[in-house]
Coordinates of C-alpha atoms in Angstrom, one line a residue:
X228 CA 0.0 0.0 0.0
X229 CA 2.9 2.3 0.7
X230 CA 4.3 1.7 -2.8
X231 CA 0.9 2.6 -4.2
X232 CA 0.8 5.8 -2.1
X233 CA 4.3 6.8 -3.3
X234 CA 3.3 6.2 -7.0
X235 CA 0.1 8.1 -6.4
X236 CA 1.9 11.1 -4.9
X237 CA 4.3 11.3 -7.8
X238 CA 1.6 10.9 -10.5
X239 CA -0.3 13.6 -12.3
X240 CA -4.0 13.9 -11.7
X241 CA -4.8 12.1 -15.0
X242 CA -2.4 9.2 -14.0
X243 CA -4.1 9.2 -10.5
X244 CA -7.5 8.7 -12.0
X245 CA -6.3 5.9 -14.2
X246 CA -4.6 4.3 -11.2
X247 CA -7.8 4.5 -9.2
X248 CA -9.8 2.8 -11.9
X249 CA -7.2 0.1 -12.3
X250 CA -7.3 -0.5 -8.5
X251 CA -11.2 -0.7 -8.8
X252 CA -10.8 -3.4 -11.5
X253 CA -8.4 -5.4 -9.4
X254 CA -10.7 -5.1 -6.3
X255 CA -13.7 -6.1 -8.5
X256 CA -11.8 -9.1 -9.8
X257 CA -10.9 -10.2 -6.3
X258 CA -14.5 -9.8 -5.1
X259 CA -15.8 -11.9 -8.0
X260 CA -13.5 -14.7 -6.8
X261 CA -14.9 -14.7 -3.2
X262 CA -16.5 -17.9 -1.8
X263 CA -20.2 -18.3 -2.6
X264 CA -20.1 -15.8 -5.5
X265 CA -20.6 -18.5 -8.1
X266 CA -23.5 -21.0 -8.2
X267 CA -22.7 -24.6 -7.3
X268 CA -20.8 -26.3 -10.2
X269 CA -20.1 -23.1 -12.1
X270 CA -16.6 -22.6 -13.2
X271 CA -15.3 -19.4 -14.8
X272 CA -11.9 -18.9 -16.4
X273 CA -9.8 -16.1 -14.8
X274 CA -9.7 -14.1 -18.1
X275 CA -13.6 -14.2 -18.2
X276 CA -13.8 -13.1 -14.5
X277 CA -11.4 -10.2 -15.3
X278 CA -13.6 -9.4 -18.4
X279 CA -16.7 -9.2 -16.2
X280 CA -14.8 -7.0 -13.7
X281 CA -13.6 -4.6 -16.4
X282 CA -17.1 -4.6 -18.0
X283 CA -18.7 -3.8 -14.6
X284 CA -16.3 -1.0 -13.6
X285 CA -16.5 0.5 -17.1
X286 CA -20.3 -0.1 -17.0
X287 CA -20.2 -1.7 -20.5
X288 CA -22.3 -4.9 -20.2
X289 CA -20.4 -7.1 -22.5
X290 CA -19.9 -10.5 -20.9
X291 CA -18.4 -13.8 -22.2
X292 CA -20.5 -15.7 -19.6
X293 CA -24.2 -15.9 -18.6
X294 CA -24.6 -13.8 -15.4
X295 CA -27.8 -15.5 -14.4
X296 CA -26.5 -19.1 -14.8
X297 CA -23.0 -18.3 -13.3
X298 CA -23.4 -16.0 -10.2
X299 CA -25.4 -16.7 -7.0
X300 CA -27.5 -14.0 -5.4
X301 CA -24.5 -12.9 -3.4
X302 CA -22.5 -12.7 -6.6
X303 CA -25.2 -10.6 -8.3
X304 CA -25.2 -8.2 -5.3
X305 CA -21.4 -7.9 -5.8
X306 CA -22.0 -7.1 -9.4
X307 CA -24.5 -4.4 -8.5
X308 CA -21.9 -2.8 -6.2
X309 CA -19.3 -2.9 -9.0
X310 CA -21.8 -1.3 -11.4
X311 CA -22.4 1.5 -9.0
X312 CA -18.7 2.1 -8.4
X313 CA -18.2 2.3 -12.2
X314 CA -21.3 4.2 -13.0
X315 CA -21.3 6.9 -10.3
X316 CA -17.5 7.0 -10.5
X317 CA -14.6 5.8 -8.5
X318 CA -13.8 9.2 -7.1
X319 CA -17.5 9.8 -6.2
X320 CA -17.7 6.6 -4.2
X321 CA -14.3 7.4 -2.7
X322 CA -15.4 10.9 -1.7
X323 CA -18.6 9.4 -0.1
X324 CA -16.5 7.0 2.0
X325 CA -14.1 9.8 3.0
X326 CA -17.0 11.9 4.2
X327 CA -18.6 9.0 6.1
X328 CA -15.3 8.1 7.8
X329 CA -14.6 11.8 8.6
X330 CA -11.4 11.9 6.5
X331 CA -10.2 15.4 5.4
X332 CA -10.4 15.8 1.7
X333 CA -7.2 17.6 0.5
X334 CA -6.2 19.5 -2.6
X335 CA -5.0 16.3 -4.3
X336 CA -8.3 14.5 -3.8
X337 CA -10.2 17.6 -5.0
X338 CA -8.1 17.7 -8.2
X339 CA -9.0 14.0 -8.9
X340 CA -12.7 14.7 -8.2
X341 CA -12.6 17.7 -10.5
X342 CA -10.9 15.6 -13.3
X343 CA -13.2 12.6 -12.9
X344 CA -16.3 14.8 -13.3
X345 CA -14.9 17.1 -16.1
X346 CA -15.0 20.2 -13.9
X347 CA -12.9 23.3 -14.6
X348 CA -12.5 24.4 -10.9
X349 CA -12.1 22.8 -7.5
X350 CA -14.7 24.9 -5.8
X351 CA -17.8 23.0 -4.7
X352 CA -16.4 19.6 -5.8
X353 CA -17.3 17.7 -2.7
X354 CA -20.8 19.1 -2.6
X355 CA -21.1 18.2 -6.3
X356 CA -20.1 14.6 -5.6
X357 CA -22.5 14.2 -2.7
X358 CA -25.3 15.7 -4.8
X359 CA -24.5 13.2 -7.7
X360 CA -24.4 10.2 -5.4
X361 CA -27.6 11.2 -3.6
X362 CA -29.4 11.8 -6.9
X363 CA -28.2 8.6 -8.6
X364 CA -29.2 6.5 -5.5
X365 CA -32.6 8.1 -5.3
X366 CA -33.2 7.4 -9.1
X367 CA -32.1 3.8 -8.6
X368 CA -34.3 3.3 -5.5
X369 CA -37.4 4.8 -7.2
X370 CA -36.8 2.6 -10.3
X371 CA -36.3 -0.5 -8.1
X372 CA -39.5 0.1 -6.2
X373 CA -41.6 0.5 -9.3
X374 CA -40.1 -2.5 -11.0
X375 CA -40.2 -4.7 -7.9
X376 CA -44.0 -4.1 -7.4
X377 CA -44.5 -4.8 -11.1
X378 CA -42.5 -8.0 -11.2
X379 CA -44.2 -9.2 -8.0
X380 CA -47.6 -8.7 -9.6
X381 CA -46.6 -11.0 -12.4
X382 CA -44.5 -13.5 -10.4
X383 CA -45.6 -13.7 -6.7
X384 CA -42.1 -14.5 -5.5
X385 CA -40.9 -11.6 -3.3
X386 CA -37.2 -12.6 -3.4
X387 CA -37.2 -12.9 -7.2
X388 CA -39.2 -9.6 -7.6
X389 CA -36.8 -7.6 -5.3
X390 CA -33.7 -9.0 -6.9
X391 CA -34.9 -8.5 -10.4
X392 CA -36.2 -5.0 -9.7
X393 CA -33.0 -3.9 -8.0
X394 CA -30.7 -5.4 -10.7
X395 CA -32.6 -4.0 -13.6
X396 CA -32.8 -0.6 -12.0
X397 CA -29.1 -0.5 -11.2
X398 CA -28.1 -1.9 -14.6
X399 CA -30.3 0.6 -16.4
X400 CA -29.4 3.7 -14.3
X401 CA -25.7 3.0 -14.4
X402 CA -26.0 2.0 -18.1
X403 CA -24.3 -1.2 -17.0
X404 CA -26.1 -3.5 -19.5
X405 CA -25.7 -6.7 -17.5
X406 CA -28.8 -8.7 -16.7
X407 CA -29.9 -11.7 -14.6
X408 CA -32.6 -13.0 -17.0
X409 CA -30.0 -14.6 -19.3
X410 CA -31.7 -12.8 -22.2
X411 CA -31.4 -9.1 -21.3
X412 CA -34.9 -7.6 -21.5
X413 CA -36.1 -9.7 -24.4
X414 CA -38.6 -11.5 -22.1
X415 CA -40.3 -8.1 -21.6
X416 CA -40.4 -7.3 -25.3
X417 CA -44.2 -6.9 -25.1
X418 CA -44.2 -5.2 -21.7
X419 CA -44.3 -1.4 -22.5
X420 CA -44.4 -0.4 -18.8
X421 CA -41.1 -2.1 -18.0
X422 CA -39.5 -0.7 -21.2
X423 CA -40.7 2.8 -20.4
X424 CA -39.3 2.7 -16.9
X425 CA -36.0 1.3 -18.1
X426 CA -35.7 3.9 -20.9
X427 CA -36.2 6.7 -18.4
X428 CA -33.6 5.2 -16.1
X429 CA -31.1 4.9 -19.1
X430 CA -31.7 8.5 -20.1
X431 CA -31.3 9.8 -16.5
X432 CA -28.0 8.0 -16.1
X433 CA -26.5 8.9 -19.5
X434 CA -27.7 12.5 -20.0
X435 CA -25.0 13.8 -17.6
X436 CA -25.0 14.6 -13.9
X437 CA -24.7 18.4 -14.3
X438 CA -27.8 18.4 -16.4
X439 CA -29.7 16.5 -13.7
X440 CA -28.5 18.8 -11.0
X441 CA -29.4 21.9 -13.1
X442 CA -32.9 20.5 -13.7
X443 CA -33.2 19.8 -9.9
X444 CA -32.1 23.4 -9.1
X445 CA -34.6 24.8 -11.7
X446 CA -37.5 22.7 -10.3
X447 CA -36.7 23.7 -6.7
X448 CA -36.4 27.4 -7.9
X449 CA -33.7 28.1 -5.3
X450 CA -31.6 30.4 -7.6
X451 CA -33.2 33.7 -8.7
X452 CA -33.2 34.3 -12.5
X453 CA -31.8 30.7 -13.0
X454 CA -30.3 30.1 -16.5
X455 CA -29.4 26.7 -17.9
X456 CA -25.7 26.5 -18.8
X457 CA -24.5 26.2 -22.4
X458 CA -23.3 22.7 -21.5
X459 CA -26.8 21.6 -20.4
X460 CA -28.5 23.1 -23.5
X461 CA -26.0 21.6 -26.0
X462 CA -26.1 18.2 -24.2
X463 CA -29.9 18.0 -24.0
X464 CA -30.5 19.1 -27.6
X465 CA -27.8 16.7 -29.0
X466 CA -29.0 13.8 -26.8
X467 CA -32.6 14.3 -28.0
X468 CA -31.5 14.7 -31.7
X469 CA -29.4 11.4 -31.5
X470 CA -32.3 9.6 -29.8
X471 CA -34.9 10.7 -32.4
X472 CA -32.5 10.1 -35.3
X473 CA -31.9 6.5 -34.0
X474 CA -35.6 5.9 -33.7
X475 CA -36.4 7.1 -37.2
X476 CA -33.5 5.3 -38.9
X477 CA -34.3 1.9 -37.1
X478 CA -38.0 2.2 -38.1
X479 CA -37.2 3.1 -41.7
X480 CA -34.6 0.4 -42.3
X481 CA -36.3 -2.4 -40.4
X482 CA -39.8 -1.6 -41.6
X483 CA -39.7 -4.4 -44.1
X484 CA -37.1 -6.5 -42.4
X485 CA -37.1 -7.2 -38.6
X486 CA -40.3 -5.3 -38.0
X487 CA -42.2 -6.9 -41.0
X488 CA -45.8 -7.8 -40.1
X489 CA -45.4 -6.3 -36.6
X490 CA -48.0 -3.9 -35.1
X491 CA -47.0 -0.2 -35.3
X492 CA -46.8 0.2 -31.5
X493 CA -44.5 -2.9 -31.1
X494 CA -42.2 -1.6 -33.9
X495 CA -42.2 1.8 -32.3
X496 CA -41.2 0.5 -28.9
X497 CA -38.5 -1.7 -30.3
X498 CA -37.0 1.3 -32.1
X499 CA -37.4 3.6 -29.1
X500 CA -35.7 1.1 -26.8
X501 CA -32.8 0.3 -29.1
X502 CA -32.1 3.9 -29.9
X503 CA -32.1 4.7 -26.1
X504 CA -29.8 1.8 -25.4
X505 CA -27.1 2.8 -27.9
X506 CA -26.3 5.8 -25.8
X507 CA -24.3 3.3 -23.6
X508 CA -26.9 1.1 -21.9
X509 CA -26.5 -2.3 -23.6
X510 CA -29.9 -3.7 -22.6
X511 CA -32.0 -4.9 -25.4
X512 CA -35.6 -6.0 -26.1
X513 CA -34.7 -7.7 -29.4
X514 CA -31.7 -9.6 -30.5
X515 CA -29.8 -7.0 -32.5
X516 CA -28.3 -9.7 -34.8
X517 CA -31.8 -9.9 -36.3
X518 CA -31.3 -6.3 -37.6
X519 CA -30.0 -5.6 -41.1
X520 CA -26.3 -4.6 -41.6
X521 CA -27.3 -1.0 -42.3
X522 CA -29.1 -0.7 -38.9
X523 CA -26.1 -2.3 -37.1
X524 CA -23.7 0.1 -38.8
X525 CA -25.8 3.1 -37.7
X526 CA -26.1 1.7 -34.2
X527 CA -22.3 1.2 -34.2
X528 CA -21.7 4.9 -34.9
X529 CA -24.3 5.9 -32.3
X530 CA -22.4 3.8 -29.7
X531 CA -19.2 5.4 -30.9
X532 CA -20.7 8.8 -30.0
X533 CA -21.9 7.4 -26.7
X534 CA -23.4 9.4 -23.8
X535 CA -22.9 12.8 -22.3
X536 CA -19.8 14.0 -20.4
X537 CA -19.9 13.6 -16.6
X538 CA -22.4 10.7 -17.0
X539 CA -22.2 6.9 -16.5
X540 CA -21.3 6.3 -20.2
X541 CA -18.4 6.4 -22.6
X542 CA -17.7 7.1 -26.2
X543 CA -16.5 10.4 -27.7
X544 CA -19.5 12.0 -25.9
X545 CA -22.4 14.0 -27.2
X546 CA -20.8 17.4 -26.7
X547 CA -17.8 16.3 -28.9
X548 CA -20.2 15.3 -31.7
X549 CA -22.2 18.5 -31.3
X550 CA -19.1 20.7 -31.5
X551 CA -17.9 18.9 -34.6
X552 CA -21.2 19.4 -36.3
X553 CA -21.4 23.1 -35.2
X554 CA -17.9 23.6 -36.5
X555 CA -19.0 22.3 -40.0
X556 CA -22.1 24.5 -39.9
X557 CA -20.1 27.6 -38.9
X558 CA -17.0 26.9 -41.0
X559 CA -15.8 29.9 -42.9
X560 CA -12.6 29.6 -45.0
X561 CA -12.0 33.3 -44.9
X562 CA -11.5 33.7 -41.2
X563 CA -8.4 33.1 -39.2
X564 CA -10.1 32.5 -35.9
X565 CA -12.1 29.4 -34.8
X566 CA -15.6 30.7 -33.9
X567 CA -18.6 28.5 -33.0
X568 CA -21.8 30.1 -31.8
X569 CA -24.6 28.4 -30.0
X570 CA -27.5 29.7 -27.9
X571 CA -26.1 33.2 -28.0
X572 CA -22.7 32.1 -26.7
X573 CA -19.3 31.3 -28.2
X574 CA -17.6 28.0 -27.5
X575 CA -14.1 28.2 -26.2
X576 CA -11.3 27.5 -28.7
X577 CA -9.8 25.0 -26.2
X578 CA -13.0 22.9 -26.2
X579 CA -13.1 22.9 -30.0
X580 CA -9.4 21.7 -30.2
X581 CA -10.1 19.0 -27.6
X582 CA -13.2 17.8 -29.6
X583 CA -11.1 17.3 -32.7
X584 CA -8.4 15.6 -30.7
X585 CA -10.8 13.2 -29.1
X586 CA -12.6 12.4 -32.4
X587 CA -9.3 11.8 -34.2
X588 CA -7.8 9.6 -31.4
X589 CA -11.0 7.7 -31.0
X590 CA -11.3 7.0 -34.8
X591 CA -7.7 5.8 -34.9
X592 CA -8.1 3.7 -31.8
X593 CA -11.3 1.9 -33.0
X594 CA -10.0 1.5 -36.5
X595 CA -6.7 -0.2 -35.3
X596 CA -8.7 -2.3 -32.8
X597 CA -11.1 -3.6 -35.5
X598 CA -8.2 -4.5 -37.8
X599 CA -6.3 -6.3 -35.0
X600 CA -9.4 -8.3 -34.1
X601 CA -10.0 -9.3 -37.7
X602 CA -6.4 -10.5 -37.9
X603 CA -6.6 -12.4 -34.6
X604 CA -9.9 -14.1 -35.4
X605 CA -8.7 -15.2 -38.9
X606 CA -12.1 -15.1 -40.6
X607 CA -14.1 -16.5 -37.6
X608 CA -16.1 -13.3 -37.3
X609 CA -17.2 -10.8 -40.0
X610 CA -16.1 -7.2 -40.3
X611 CA -19.5 -6.0 -39.0
X612 CA -19.2 -8.2 -35.9
X613 CA -15.7 -7.0 -35.2
X614 CA -16.8 -3.3 -35.8
X615 CA -19.9 -3.7 -33.6
X616 CA -17.9 -5.3 -30.7
X617 CA -15.3 -2.5 -30.9
X618 CA -17.8 0.3 -30.9
X619 CA -19.8 -1.3 -28.2
X620 CA -16.7 -1.6 -26.0
X621 CA -15.4 1.9 -26.6
X622 CA -18.8 3.4 -26.1
X623 CA -19.2 1.3 -23.0
X624 CA -22.5 0.1 -24.4
X625 CA -22.6 -3.6 -24.2
X626 CA -24.6 -4.6 -27.2
X627 CA -23.3 -7.5 -29.1
X628 CA -23.9 -9.5 -32.2
X629 CA -23.4 -12.7 -30.2
X630 CA -19.6 -13.3 -30.6
X631 CA -18.2 -12.1 -27.2
X632 CA -18.2 -15.6 -25.6
X633 CA -16.5 -17.2 -28.6
X634 CA -13.6 -14.8 -29.4
X635 CA -9.9 -15.4 -28.8
X636 CA -8.3 -14.4 -25.5
X637 CA -6.3 -11.7 -27.3
X638 CA -9.5 -10.2 -28.7
X639 CA -11.0 -10.1 -25.1
X640 CA -7.9 -8.2 -24.0
X641 CA -8.4 -5.6 -26.8
X642 CA -12.0 -5.2 -25.8
X643 CA -11.1 -4.8 -22.1
X644 CA -8.6 -2.0 -23.0
X645 CA -11.3 -0.3 -25.1
X646 CA -13.8 -0.5 -22.3
X647 CA -11.3 0.9 -19.8
X648 CA -10.3 3.8 -22.1
X649 CA -14.0 4.5 -22.9
X650 CA -14.7 4.8 -19.2
X651 CA -11.7 6.9 -18.0
X652 CA -11.8 9.1 -21.1
X653 CA -9.4 9.5 -24.0
X654 CA -7.9 12.8 -22.8
X655 CA -7.0 11.4 -19.3
X656 CA -5.7 8.2 -20.8
X657 CA -3.5 9.9 -23.4
X658 CA -2.0 12.3 -20.8
X659 CA -1.3 9.4 -18.6
X660 CA 0.7 7.6 -21.3
X661 CA 2.4 10.7 -22.8
X662 CA 2.5 13.0 -19.8
X663 CA 1.7 16.7 -19.9
X664 CA 3.7 18.7 -22.3
X665 CA 5.5 21.8 -21.2
X666 CA 4.4 25.0 -23.0
X667 CA 6.5 26.0 -26.0
X668 CA 9.2 28.6 -25.2
X669 CA 9.4 29.8 -28.7
X670 CA 7.5 29.6 -32.0
X671 CA 8.6 29.2 -35.6
X672 CA 7.3 31.5 -38.5
X673 CA 3.9 30.4 -39.7
X674 CA 3.3 29.3 -43.3
X675 CA 0.1 28.4 -45.1
X676 CA -0.4 25.0 -46.8
X677 CA -3.1 23.8 -49.3
X678 CA -6.0 21.9 -47.7
X679 CA -8.7 19.9 -49.5

């Protein structure tokens, strides 16, 4: 532990965050190897246990094993704890424990909290974290109560109803994507009440903690002349656009394919749920391998975008996508200065540069990963299956075309790395690897080159 403390003190905040998530994965791996975690007769390979641990901490939902058939009730409770640690955030859970134990939260811890939640200042970080934890647990509790009563009505087994209600609520709110039915939410494909509750939980978890807190402040009306931040406006509009776009595309492409001869309301709910789940949830009401290649490609790109910053999900994030689109719409070849306007505000140049950096690095990372997996698997899976698994891992989504349990060990390692990077964030991961560059002490003369 002293060695870890020494490494932690010498590390940058970005390296500290990555180290904390690595420790969370190791702890999760050890917890999943405790006695009574597995059902009698169940045997899990160490790499598959590690895969579940990484999937849980990164709240992805991909799993090479069947959770319902492998883990006991105690094991499923452990998985719910891991999902909360990953979804709410390692630093958020750590802060909560520090407060409960009465530990003083110093500058170093506040820096890590600030970084883990994409804040620009350290002021109010502890209060922010406590608000986030409180809000997420309340959402999970309300969802669990509603679902438990509903499940008990259908199956008068109180233990089953409570466990199923809790697990579905936690998995949906944290966008964890794991399930204890063995078939995700496919058994509830005709149950619009369960689907509606789960979709709301997915949206509340992935739209971003700052948005939830701003909505809470607006409803309580505690701040005179309250104004939603530019972040909240861009995030909400982009999230809504991607959700509606996904619904329309899935309906159009699958109208004469997977949805052929279905009632309009069943087709609509299938499209609504699958569009919502591509933000980073991973739960599904229909086997996505039944969809056409065009739909799965679109869903892959939606998973690549992922959820909002400071949320439970991964991907390049909705704000990155929004800034890229706004840049194209505002592009002017005759101006020297980057200028993007939205909602009577200008977006900072640093945020524009970071968006392009994240998009470029993410595109390169997912492309290389797809190529490597195709080389490793030697024709055992198709390009679409490899692409879908990569995007699902990087976006910490968890949807799969049914190949996760049959891929090579090296492929699982690549997917675990993608899940980890998707959760901690590309910027933090790159700075951890490369270190923070010192500012340039001089500049060379500038010269124009031809573009396009």
